[in-house]
Amino acid sequence: MRLILNSPLDMHLHLRDGDMLQHVAKFSAKDFTGALIMPNLVPPITDIPSLLAYKERILDVMGCEQFTPYMSLFFKSDYKADFLERSRDYITAIKLYPSGVTTNSDGGVEQFDVKKLAPIFEAMSELNIPLCVHGETNGFVMDREKEFGAVYECLAVAFPKLTIIMEHITTRSSAELLKRYENLYATITLHHLLITLDDVAGGLLNPHLFCKPIAKRYEDRDALLELALNANKKVMFGSDSAPHPVSKKECCGCAAGIFSAPIALSALAELFEKHDKLTNLQAFVSDNARDIYKLTPIEKTVILEKKEWIVPATFGDVVPMFAKQTLKWQALSQK
Ligand code: DOR
Ligand code: ZN
């Protein structure tokens, strides 16, 4: 049995840089036609020369694979309208991190003063630049995303022409919020469709499932499943595949991030098939993103075959999600 996907897109991807980029890029390039590349490098990508140089480095490692890196800038509170206007043609989105909420977010927004930031959001609205947001406060870990809901509401109301992407949503409250405002959209990861906090810390601690936002309750996961499996037009796939070397995961002070790029499409097919929703996978992994971002991706046919395979224990020094486990679908190499 085969499943054909037309131009799959991963609208939230960490490719890193240097050796790690060399090592992980091929997995996304094989299974996807493009991805929104996160800018949280050290230092973050905050200017166009750095962004273009990073894009070149990504394209270099892609070799002959057809793959478009859709680039994002790291939101800074001091961006000016003329800078944004000059940047428009080079970027697909701007990613906003509240300071300190996740990996390499220290240069993010310190104080979320919507009034002060209004000129930036107005310029982005005018220029049709989507705003991607890591929506967490610095509060209690299980409540961070819910608490950030007030900021999303405020933004959605104050800037009705701004396309706001709630990145990697994890809660029922975000799923509900999304439906309330026309200009709110969301990415959903594979891992948040599959795991809950029980999988991370309910038994023996599993550092390889530790990520931000942390996986939540069963009812939260069900709300995300309802959106994704029905390919709700306001949600799209964003893996948030975030590789860290094993030494940074299996230690005290474990880094947040799940490396899912090599198994993302296979596991999504298995999940959608299990729920008898395979016909909605195309919309979730491609069509919805095209509509939301108004993209015309390179045509690339990705074939998934119903054929068991065992996920390797490691890829280099990175442990993937589903390491050593059997998956039911295999993505074939494409031309
Ligand atoms: O788990 C995560 N890892 N969440 C993020 O927001 C960032 C990412 C990373 O860059 O490692
Ligand atoms: Zn991320």
Tab-separated table of C-alpha atoms and ligand atoms in Angstrom:
chain	number	residue	atom	x	y	z
A	1	MET	CA	0.000	0.000	0.000
A	2	ARG	CA	1.313	3.432	-0.938
A	3	LEU	CA	0.416	6.940	0.000
A	4	ILE	CA	1.394	9.863	-2.190
A	5	LEU	CA	1.926	13.289	-0.670
A	6	ASN	CA	2.264	16.347	-2.800
A	7	SER	CA	4.930	18.795	-1.594
A	8	PRO	CA	4.919	18.233	2.169
A	9	LEU	CA	5.888	21.277	4.236
A	10	ASP	CA	7.287	21.511	7.743
A	11	MET	CA	6.376	24.965	8.975
A	12	HIS	CA	8.562	24.956	12.116
A	13	LEU	CA	12.031	23.468	11.877
A	14	HIS	CA	15.340	23.914	13.701
A	15	LEU	CA	18.205	23.093	11.352
A	16	ARG	CA	20.956	24.591	13.553
A	17	ASP	CA	24.279	25.462	11.947
A	18	GLY	CA	27.795	24.060	11.375
A	19	ASP	CA	28.268	20.317	11.908
A	20	MET	CA	24.742	19.803	13.223
A	21	LEU	CA	23.248	21.452	10.113
A	22	GLN	CA	25.442	19.221	7.931
A	23	HIS	CA	24.168	16.236	9.817
A	24	VAL	CA	20.416	16.852	10.137
A	25	ALA	CA	19.431	18.783	7.001
A	26	LYS	CA	19.231	15.706	4.779
A	27	PHE	CA	16.365	14.219	6.774
A	28	SER	CA	14.093	17.191	6.157
A	29	ALA	CA	15.286	17.542	2.574
A	30	LYS	CA	14.349	13.957	1.787
A	31	ASP	CA	10.779	14.051	3.071
A	32	PHE	CA	9.739	17.692	2.665
A	33	THR	CA	9.723	20.206	-0.143
A	34	GLY	CA	10.373	23.084	2.225
A	35	ALA	CA	10.337	24.231	5.810
A	36	LEU	CA	10.096	27.400	7.854
A	37	ILE	CA	13.558	27.692	9.379
A	38	MET	CA	13.764	28.912	12.961
A	39	PRO	CA	16.178	31.790	13.652
A	40	ASN	CA	17.246	30.930	17.225
A	41	LEU	CA	20.902	30.420	16.427
A	42	VAL	CA	23.655	31.817	18.644
A	43	PRO	CA	23.584	34.729	17.952
A	44	PRO	CA	20.036	34.822	16.566
A	45	ILE	CA	19.285	35.841	12.974
A	46	THR	CA	18.295	39.497	13.257
A	47	ASP	CA	19.576	41.041	10.026
A	48	ILE	CA	19.299	40.251	6.342
A	49	PRO	CA	22.983	39.611	5.551
A	50	SER	CA	23.088	36.960	8.329
A	51	LEU	CA	19.804	35.501	7.154
A	52	LEU	CA	20.953	35.231	3.548
A	53	ALA	CA	24.301	33.741	4.576
A	54	TYR	CA	22.462	31.163	6.719
A	55	LYS	CA	20.119	30.371	3.831
A	56	GLU	CA	23.149	29.793	1.594
A	57	ARG	CA	24.678	27.421	4.141
A	58	ILE	CA	21.406	25.494	4.259
A	59	LEU	CA	21.136	25.312	0.473
A	60	ASP	CA	24.764	24.166	0.274
A	61	VAL	CA	24.131	21.138	2.460
A	62	MET	CA	20.918	20.225	0.629
A	63	GLY	CA	22.939	19.132	-2.408
A	64	CYS	CA	20.629	18.065	-5.207
A	65	GLU	CA	17.534	17.620	-3.045
A	66	GLN	CA	14.673	19.932	-3.913
A	67	PHE	CA	14.088	21.874	-0.738
A	68	THR	CA	13.161	25.469	-0.023
A	69	PRO	CA	14.288	26.977	3.264
A	70	TYR	CA	11.625	29.572	4.074
A	71	MET	CA	13.554	31.962	6.273
A	72	SER	CA	12.397	33.689	9.450
A	73	LEU	CA	13.902	36.620	11.340
A	74	PHE	CA	14.234	36.696	15.118
A	75	PHE	CA	11.883	39.423	16.431
A	76	LYS	CA	13.620	42.379	18.071
A	77	SER	CA	11.724	45.136	19.861
A	78	ASP	CA	13.717	47.796	18.033
A	79	TYR	CA	12.876	46.798	14.458
A	80	LYS	CA	11.780	49.796	12.389
A	81	ALA	CA	9.230	49.926	9.590
A	82	ASP	CA	11.818	50.769	6.916
A	83	PHE	CA	13.985	47.807	7.953
A	84	LEU	CA	10.961	45.536	7.677
A	85	GLU	CA	10.104	46.963	4.275
A	86	ARG	CA	13.641	46.265	3.015
A	87	SER	CA	13.528	42.770	4.539
A	88	ARG	CA	10.148	41.787	3.145
A	89	ASP	CA	11.350	39.992	0.016
A	90	TYR	CA	13.836	37.822	1.884
A	91	ILE	CA	11.694	36.533	4.709
A	92	THR	CA	8.612	34.361	5.117
A	93	ALA	CA	7.906	35.279	8.728
A	94	ILE	CA	9.228	36.868	11.897
A	95	LYS	CA	9.503	34.667	14.976
A	96	LEU	CA	8.874	36.216	18.361
A	97	TYR	CA	10.313	34.621	21.490
A	98	PRO	CA	9.592	36.059	24.923
A	99	SER	CA	13.021	36.341	26.531
A	100	GLY	CA	14.249	33.241	28.341
A	101	VAL	CA	11.320	30.907	27.624
A	102	THR	CA	13.258	28.395	25.550
A	103	THR	CA	16.562	27.440	23.866
A	104	ASN	CA	18.527	30.490	22.667
A	105	SER	CA	15.716	32.940	23.360
A	106	ASP	CA	17.710	35.268	25.607
A	107	GLY	CA	17.646	38.048	23.032
A	108	GLY	CA	13.851	37.842	22.811
A	109	VAL	CA	11.202	40.278	23.979
A	110	GLU	CA	11.736	41.318	27.605
A	111	GLN	CA	8.446	42.999	28.271
A	112	PHE	CA	5.441	42.269	26.150
A	113	ASP	CA	4.128	45.815	25.892
A	114	VAL	CA	1.755	45.632	22.935
A	115	LYS	CA	1.438	49.418	22.798
A	116	LYS	CA	5.200	49.882	22.537
A	117	LEU	CA	5.530	47.161	19.934
A	118	ALA	CA	2.512	48.394	17.940
A	119	PRO	CA	4.499	50.147	15.160
A	120	ILE	CA	6.245	46.849	14.366
A	121	PHE	CA	3.002	44.885	14.266
A	122	GLU	CA	1.364	47.581	12.152
A	123	ALA	CA	4.226	47.510	9.663
A	124	MET	CA	4.103	43.711	9.543
A	125	SER	CA	0.338	43.881	8.885
A	126	GLU	CA	0.853	46.325	6.029
A	127	LEU	CA	3.677	44.271	4.550
A	128	ASN	CA	1.830	40.948	5.034
A	129	ILE	CA	4.608	39.480	7.146
A	130	PRO	CA	3.248	36.700	9.368
A	131	LEU	CA	4.158	36.833	13.059
A	132	CYS	CA	5.108	33.453	14.522
A	133	VAL	CA	5.025	33.335	18.299
A	134	HIS	CA	6.470	31.041	20.939
A	135	GLY	CA	3.494	31.596	23.226
A	136	GLU	CA	4.640	30.917	26.768
A	137	THR	CA	4.979	33.071	29.868
A	138	ASN	CA	7.586	32.532	32.575
A	139	GLY	CA	4.891	31.139	34.896
A	140	PHE	CA	4.247	27.633	36.221
A	141	VAL	CA	5.347	25.198	33.533
A	142	MET	CA	1.940	23.594	32.913
A	143	ASP	CA	0.173	26.974	32.739
A	144	ARG	CA	2.611	28.966	30.606
A	145	GLU	CA	0.821	28.553	27.320
A	146	LYS	CA	-2.631	29.123	28.791
A	147	GLU	CA	-1.402	32.300	30.468
A	148	PHE	CA	-0.025	33.550	27.169
A	149	GLY	CA	-3.540	33.298	25.693
A	150	ALA	CA	-4.300	36.834	26.888
A	151	VAL	CA	-1.411	38.166	24.782
A	152	TYR	CA	-2.668	36.323	21.697
A	153	GLU	CA	-6.144	37.777	22.207
A	154	CYS	CA	-4.779	41.245	22.608
A	155	LEU	CA	-2.689	40.919	19.423
A	156	ALA	CA	-5.517	39.369	17.428
A	157	VAL	CA	-7.899	42.189	18.332
A	158	ALA	CA	-5.462	45.080	18.049
A	159	PHE	CA	-3.970	43.947	14.711
A	160	PRO	CA	-6.777	42.273	12.772
A	161	LYS	CA	-4.795	42.281	9.522
A	162	LEU	CA	-1.763	40.609	11.086
A	163	THR	CA	-1.415	36.871	10.439
A	164	ILE	CA	-0.507	35.409	13.824
A	165	ILE	CA	0.789	31.869	14.049
A	166	MET	CA	0.557	30.299	17.484
A	167	GLU	CA	3.572	28.012	17.295
A	168	HIS	CA	3.491	24.402	18.526
A	169	ILE	CA	0.241	24.660	20.473
A	170	THR	CA	-0.169	22.140	23.271
A	171	THR	CA	-3.406	22.922	25.083
A	172	ARG	CA	-7.157	22.721	24.740
A	173	SER	CA	-7.359	26.396	25.593
A	174	SER	CA	-5.132	27.286	22.613
A	175	ALA	CA	-7.261	25.072	20.363
A	176	GLU	CA	-10.320	27.006	21.486
A	177	LEU	CA	-8.670	30.411	21.206
A	178	LEU	CA	-7.617	29.644	17.663
A	179	LYS	CA	-11.216	29.187	16.619
A	180	ARG	CA	-12.284	32.504	18.128
A	181	TYR	CA	-10.148	34.904	16.094
A	182	GLU	CA	-9.965	34.958	12.333
A	183	ASN	CA	-6.309	36.018	12.199
A	184	LEU	CA	-5.005	33.328	14.562
A	185	TYR	CA	-3.490	30.172	13.095
A	186	ALA	CA	-1.329	27.441	14.614
A	187	THR	CA	1.326	24.859	13.990
A	188	ILE	CA	1.055	21.482	15.676
A	189	THR	CA	3.991	19.127	16.180
A	190	LEU	CA	3.983	15.364	15.814
A	191	HIS	CA	5.074	14.862	19.403
A	192	HIS	CA	2.268	16.923	20.904
A	193	LEU	CA	-0.209	14.766	18.967
A	194	LEU	CA	1.278	11.638	20.477
A	195	ILE	CA	2.611	12.192	23.975
A	196	THR	CA	1.497	13.644	27.289
A	197	LEU	CA	3.477	14.631	30.369
A	198	ASP	CA	3.150	11.000	31.453
A	199	ASP	CA	5.468	9.953	28.631
A	200	VAL	CA	8.053	12.537	29.679
A	201	ALA	CA	8.012	12.225	33.442
A	202	GLY	CA	5.205	9.865	34.499
A	203	GLY	CA	7.515	6.879	34.828
A	204	LEU	CA	11.274	6.953	34.436
A	205	LEU	CA	12.304	10.350	33.099
A	206	ASN	CA	12.666	10.434	29.306
A	207	PRO	CA	14.923	13.360	28.381
A	208	HIS	CA	14.438	12.698	24.669
A	209	LEU	CA	10.777	13.689	25.026
A	210	PHE	CA	11.564	16.847	26.972
A	211	CYS	CA	10.668	19.899	24.924
A	212	LYS	CA	9.148	23.344	25.241
A	213	PRO	CA	6.272	23.772	25.535
A	214	ILE	CA	6.193	20.636	27.656
A	215	ALA	CA	3.621	17.978	26.663
A	216	LYS	CA	0.424	18.425	28.665
A	217	ARG	CA	-2.682	16.463	29.657
A	218	TYR	CA	-4.685	13.846	27.768
A	219	GLU	CA	-7.540	16.274	27.156
A	220	ASP	CA	-5.074	18.739	25.657
A	221	ARG	CA	-3.684	16.122	23.318
A	222	ASP	CA	-7.232	15.153	22.302
A	223	ALA	CA	-8.029	18.759	21.394
A	224	LEU	CA	-4.929	18.926	19.174
A	225	LEU	CA	-5.792	15.598	17.571
A	226	GLU	CA	-9.254	16.855	16.766
A	227	LEU	CA	-7.781	19.821	14.883
A	228	ALA	CA	-5.023	17.940	13.059
A	229	LEU	CA	-6.867	14.765	12.109
A	230	ASN	CA	-9.701	16.800	10.646
A	231	ALA	CA	-7.156	19.053	8.916
A	232	ASN	CA	-8.823	22.142	10.330
A	233	LYS	CA	-7.893	24.936	7.895
A	234	LYS	CA	-6.308	26.994	10.670
A	235	VAL	CA	-3.656	24.437	11.604
A	236	MET	CA	-0.633	23.077	9.781
A	237	PHE	CA	2.192	20.727	10.522
A	238	GLY	CA	5.325	22.167	12.115
A	239	SER	CA	7.625	19.455	13.475
A	240	ASP	CA	9.640	21.673	15.832
A	241	SER	CA	12.307	19.056	15.221
A	242	ALA	CA	15.061	20.399	17.470
A	243	PRO	CA	18.230	18.300	17.547
A	244	HIS	CA	20.636	18.403	20.460
A	245	PRO	CA	23.682	16.142	20.871
A	246	VAL	CA	23.118	13.226	23.223
A	247	SER	CA	25.535	14.796	25.730
A	248	LYS	CA	23.149	17.766	26.072
A	249	LYS	CA	20.097	15.519	26.487
A	250	GLU	CA	21.278	12.745	28.790
A	251	CYS	CA	22.588	14.993	31.538
A	252	CYS	CA	21.557	17.225	34.366
A	253	GLY	CA	20.246	20.401	32.744
A	254	CYS	CA	18.828	18.534	29.754
A	255	ALA	CA	18.214	20.772	26.728
A	256	ALA	CA	14.634	21.090	25.466
A	257	GLY	CA	13.966	19.671	22.038
A	258	ILE	CA	12.814	16.502	20.269
A	259	PHE	CA	14.537	15.353	17.091
A	260	SER	CA	11.698	14.114	14.900
A	261	ALA	CA	12.721	15.048	11.349
A	262	PRO	CA	13.743	11.525	10.239
A	263	ILE	CA	10.490	9.928	11.392
A	264	ALA	CA	7.943	12.743	11.152
A	265	LEU	CA	6.119	11.768	7.968
A	266	SER	CA	6.159	8.039	8.762
A	267	ALA	CA	4.731	8.568	12.217
A	268	LEU	CA	2.128	11.047	10.958
A	269	ALA	CA	0.927	8.519	8.380
A	270	GLU	CA	0.647	5.873	11.095
A	271	LEU	CA	-1.281	8.234	13.351
A	272	PHE	CA	-3.689	9.402	10.641
A	273	GLU	CA	-4.232	5.815	9.480
A	274	LYS	CA	-4.949	4.652	13.026
A	275	HIS	CA	-7.741	7.220	13.207
A	276	ASP	CA	-8.970	6.437	9.703
A	277	LYS	CA	-8.050	9.953	8.554
A	278	LEU	CA	-5.300	9.302	6.020
A	279	THR	CA	-7.151	11.350	3.425
A	280	ASN	CA	-6.658	14.458	5.579
A	281	LEU	CA	-2.881	14.144	5.832
A	282	GLN	CA	-2.222	16.050	2.601
A	283	ALA	CA	-4.062	19.101	3.924
A	284	PHE	CA	-2.364	18.944	7.311
A	285	VAL	CA	1.177	18.590	5.924
A	286	SER	CA	0.900	20.886	2.957
A	287	ASP	CA	-2.332	22.460	1.687
A	288	ASN	CA	-3.223	24.362	4.836
A	289	ALA	CA	0.272	25.855	5.075
A	290	ARG	CA	0.113	26.959	1.445
A	291	ASP	CA	-3.156	28.768	2.143
A	292	ILE	CA	-2.092	30.327	5.419
A	293	TYR	CA	1.325	31.514	4.190
A	294	LYS	CA	0.242	31.956	0.549
A	295	LEU	CA	3.100	29.765	-0.649
A	296	THR	CA	3.565	27.982	-3.928
A	297	PRO	CA	6.080	25.288	-3.012
A	298	ILE	CA	8.232	23.391	-5.488
A	299	GLU	CA	6.346	20.355	-6.762
A	300	LYS	CA	7.744	17.292	-5.047
A	301	THR	CA	6.017	13.954	-4.765
A	302	VAL	CA	6.808	12.045	-1.610
A	303	ILE	CA	5.770	8.404	-1.545
A	304	LEU	CA	5.128	6.599	1.696
A	305	GLU	CA	5.031	2.843	1.616
A	306	LYS	CA	3.321	0.643	4.184
A	307	LYS	CA	6.466	-1.227	5.159
A	308	GLU	CA	7.822	-1.682	8.666
A	309	TRP	CA	11.210	-0.289	9.590
A	310	ILE	CA	13.154	0.046	12.787
A	311	VAL	CA	14.225	3.575	13.673
A	312	PRO	CA	17.981	3.666	14.395
A	313	ALA	CA	19.065	4.190	18.007
A	314	THR	CA	20.961	7.306	16.991
A	315	PHE	CA	21.701	9.399	13.953
A	316	GLY	CA	25.308	10.412	14.643
A	317	ASP	CA	25.157	11.727	18.193
A	318	VAL	CA	21.478	12.682	18.074
A	319	VAL	CA	18.768	10.387	19.401
A	320	PRO	CA	15.588	10.544	17.307
A	321	MET	CA	12.030	10.232	18.509
A	322	PHE	CA	10.971	6.555	18.267
A	323	ALA	CA	14.606	5.377	18.529
A	324	LYS	CA	14.791	1.576	18.229
A	325	GLN	CA	11.035	1.330	17.702
A	326	THR	CA	9.164	-0.027	14.705
A	327	LEU	CA	7.183	2.308	12.470
A	328	LYS	CA	4.659	1.105	9.934
A	329	TRP	CA	5.218	3.536	7.066
A	330	GLN	CA	8.417	4.329	5.268
A	331	ALA	CA	9.097	7.427	3.197
A	332	LEU	CA	10.891	6.475	-0.011
A	333	SER	CA	13.713	8.483	-1.524
A	334	GLN	CA	12.354	10.896	-4.074
A	335	LYS	CA	13.321	12.444	-7.320
B	1	DOR	O1	11.877	22.167	22.757
B	1	DOR	C1	12.224	23.160	22.129
B	1	DOR	N1	13.423	23.222	21.522
B	1	DOR	N2	11.411	24.226	22.073
B	1	DOR	C2	11.803	25.392	21.541
B	1	DOR	O2	11.027	26.308	21.544
B	1	DOR	C3	13.172	25.546	21.005
B	1	DOR	C4	13.745	24.270	20.630
B	1	DOR	C5	15.235	24.347	20.394
B	1	DOR	O3	15.670	25.285	19.708
B	1	DOR	O4	15.944	23.474	20.867
B	2	ZN	ZN	10.896	25.548	17.839
